[in-house]
Amino acid sequence: MIKKVQLDCGVIWVHDRILVNEMNEGALLDVQTNREILQIGCNNFGKEFFGYISHRINSYAVNPMVYRESAEHPQLKAIAVVSENKQVRETARLEQQFYTNKNSFGIFSSLEEAKDWMNEQINSYSKANSLSE
């Protein structure tokens, strides 16, 4: 079941252990908005691991500090950026440098490709941690 959460700056689609964010044209993804998004993940997934997909169908700005904070979130295990626009994907490669931890960061041209990758990331992380407990 997919749930829609409306924010001032866009919409979050809550899937099974994946958040898909679609920001409004011209919006800013800042630290405060990122905290709201991470809280949506915690509220919907409890203590489960989850992933975050930035579906960039509109043009908007990202404060790179959101990646540093996201990298420290204990339940967020992967981030993906999706855009059909090659220049947007290149910008995401620069943003990737700010996501400084062992968790995964993927860049894709289709949402389906990103969802498949995200499910693999979350499932492999969950299996690895259940074996080590």
CSV table of C-alpha atoms in Angstrom, one decimal:
chain,number,residue,atom,x,y,z
A,1,MET,CA,0.0,0.0,0.0
A,2,ILE,CA,1.3,3.4,-0.9
A,3,LYS,CA,0.6,6.4,1.3
A,4,LYS,CA,0.9,10.1,0.3
A,5,VAL,CA,2.3,12.7,2.8
A,6,GLN,CA,2.0,16.3,1.6
A,7,LEU,CA,4.7,18.7,2.7
A,8,ASP,CA,4.9,22.5,2.0
A,9,CYS,CA,7.7,21.9,-0.4
A,10,GLY,CA,6.5,18.7,-2.1
A,11,VAL,CA,5.1,15.2,-1.5
A,12,ILE,CA,6.5,12.0,0.1
A,13,TRP,CA,5.2,8.7,-1.2
A,14,VAL,CA,5.6,6.0,1.5
A,15,HIS,CA,6.2,2.6,0.0
A,16,ASP,CA,7.2,-0.6,1.8
A,17,ARG,CA,10.4,0.6,3.5
A,18,ILE,CA,11.1,3.2,0.9
A,19,LEU,CA,10.3,7.0,0.9
A,20,VAL,CA,10.0,8.6,-2.5
A,21,ASN,CA,10.3,12.4,-2.5
A,22,GLU,CA,9.0,14.6,-5.2
A,23,MET,CA,9.9,18.3,-4.4
A,24,ASN,CA,8.0,21.2,-5.9
A,25,GLU,CA,9.6,23.3,-8.7
A,26,GLY,CA,12.0,25.8,-7.2
A,27,ALA,CA,11.8,24.4,-3.7
A,28,LEU,CA,14.8,24.1,-1.3
A,29,LEU,CA,15.6,20.8,0.4
A,30,ASP,CA,17.1,22.2,3.6
A,31,VAL,CA,18.1,20.6,6.9
A,32,GLN,CA,14.7,21.2,8.5
A,33,THR,CA,12.8,19.7,5.6
A,34,ASN,CA,15.2,16.7,5.6
A,35,ARG,CA,14.5,16.2,9.3
A,36,GLU,CA,10.8,16.1,8.6
A,37,ILE,CA,11.3,13.5,5.9
A,38,LEU,CA,13.5,11.3,8.1
A,39,GLN,CA,10.8,11.6,10.8
A,40,ILE,CA,8.2,10.4,8.3
A,41,GLY,CA,10.4,7.4,7.8
A,42,CYS,CA,10.6,6.7,11.5
A,43,ASN,CA,6.9,7.2,12.0
A,44,ASN,CA,6.0,4.8,9.2
A,45,PHE,CA,8.7,2.1,9.5
A,46,GLY,CA,9.3,2.0,13.3
A,47,LYS,CA,12.7,0.6,14.0
A,48,GLU,CA,13.0,-1.0,10.5
A,49,PHE,CA,15.7,0.1,8.1
A,50,PHE,CA,14.5,2.1,5.1
A,51,GLY,CA,15.7,3.9,2.0
A,52,TYR,CA,15.1,7.3,0.4
A,53,ILE,CA,14.6,8.0,-3.3
A,54,SER,CA,14.8,11.6,-4.5
A,55,HIS,CA,12.6,11.5,-7.7
A,56,ARG,CA,13.7,14.7,-9.4
A,57,ILE,CA,10.9,15.5,-11.8
A,58,ASN,CA,11.1,19.2,-10.9
A,59,SER,CA,14.1,21.5,-10.6
A,60,TYR,CA,15.0,22.4,-7.0
A,61,ALA,CA,17.9,23.2,-4.7
A,62,VAL,CA,19.5,20.9,-2.2
A,63,ASN,CA,21.5,22.1,0.8
A,64,PRO,CA,24.4,19.5,0.8
A,65,MET,CA,24.4,19.5,4.6
A,66,VAL,CA,21.3,17.2,4.4
A,67,TYR,CA,23.5,14.4,3.3
A,68,ARG,CA,25.8,14.7,6.3
A,69,GLU,CA,22.8,14.5,8.6
A,70,SER,CA,21.2,11.7,6.7
A,71,ALA,CA,24.4,9.7,6.7
A,72,GLU,CA,24.2,9.6,10.5
A,73,HIS,CA,20.6,8.4,10.7
A,74,PRO,CA,20.6,4.9,12.1
A,75,GLN,CA,17.7,3.6,10.1
A,76,LEU,CA,18.4,5.2,6.7
A,77,LYS,CA,20.5,2.7,4.8
A,78,ALA,CA,20.5,3.9,1.2
A,79,ILE,CA,19.7,7.0,-0.9
A,80,ALA,CA,18.9,7.1,-4.6
A,81,VAL,CA,18.5,10.1,-7.0
A,82,VAL,CA,16.4,9.6,-10.0
A,83,SER,CA,16.3,11.8,-13.1
A,84,GLU,CA,15.9,11.4,-16.8
A,85,ASN,CA,18.1,14.5,-17.2
A,86,LYS,CA,21.8,13.8,-17.5
A,87,GLN,CA,22.8,17.1,-16.1
A,88,VAL,CA,20.7,16.5,-12.9
A,89,ARG,CA,22.4,13.1,-12.5
A,90,GLU,CA,25.8,14.7,-12.8
A,91,THR,CA,24.9,17.2,-10.1
A,92,ALA,CA,23.8,14.2,-8.0
A,93,ARG,CA,27.4,12.8,-8.4
A,94,LEU,CA,28.7,16.0,-6.7
A,95,GLU,CA,26.1,15.7,-4.0
A,96,GLN,CA,27.1,12.1,-3.4
A,97,GLN,CA,30.5,13.3,-2.0
A,98,PHE,CA,28.7,14.8,1.0
A,99,TYR,CA,27.0,11.5,1.9
A,100,THR,CA,30.0,10.3,3.9
A,101,ASN,CA,29.3,6.9,5.4
A,102,LYS,CA,29.2,3.3,4.5
A,103,ASN,CA,25.6,3.3,3.4
A,104,SER,CA,24.8,3.2,-0.3
A,105,PHE,CA,24.1,6.1,-2.7
A,106,GLY,CA,22.8,5.3,-6.2
A,107,ILE,CA,22.0,7.5,-9.2
A,108,PHE,CA,19.4,6.3,-11.8
A,109,SER,CA,17.5,7.4,-14.8
A,110,SER,CA,14.3,5.5,-13.9
A,111,LEU,CA,12.2,5.2,-10.8
A,112,GLU,CA,11.7,1.4,-11.3
A,113,GLU,CA,15.4,0.9,-11.5
A,114,ALA,CA,16.0,2.8,-8.3
A,115,LYS,CA,13.2,0.9,-6.5
A,116,ASP,CA,14.7,-2.4,-7.5
A,117,TRP,CA,18.2,-1.3,-6.4
A,118,MET,CA,16.8,0.1,-3.1
A,119,ASN,CA,15.0,-3.1,-2.2
A,120,GLU,CA,18.2,-5.1,-2.8
A,121,GLN,CA,20.2,-2.6,-0.6
A,122,ILE,CA,17.6,-2.8,2.3
A,123,ASN,CA,17.2,-6.6,2.1
A,124,SER,CA,21.0,-7.2,2.0
A,125,TYR,CA,21.5,-4.9,4.9
A,126,SER,CA,18.7,-6.4,6.9
A,127,LYS,CA,20.0,-10.0,6.3
A,128,ALA,CA,23.5,-9.0,7.3
A,129,ASN,CA,22.4,-7.5,10.5
A,130,SER,CA,20.1,-10.3,11.5
A,131,LEU,CA,23.0,-12.7,11.1
A,132,SER,CA,25.3,-10.6,13.3
A,133,GLU,CA,22.8,-10.3,16.1
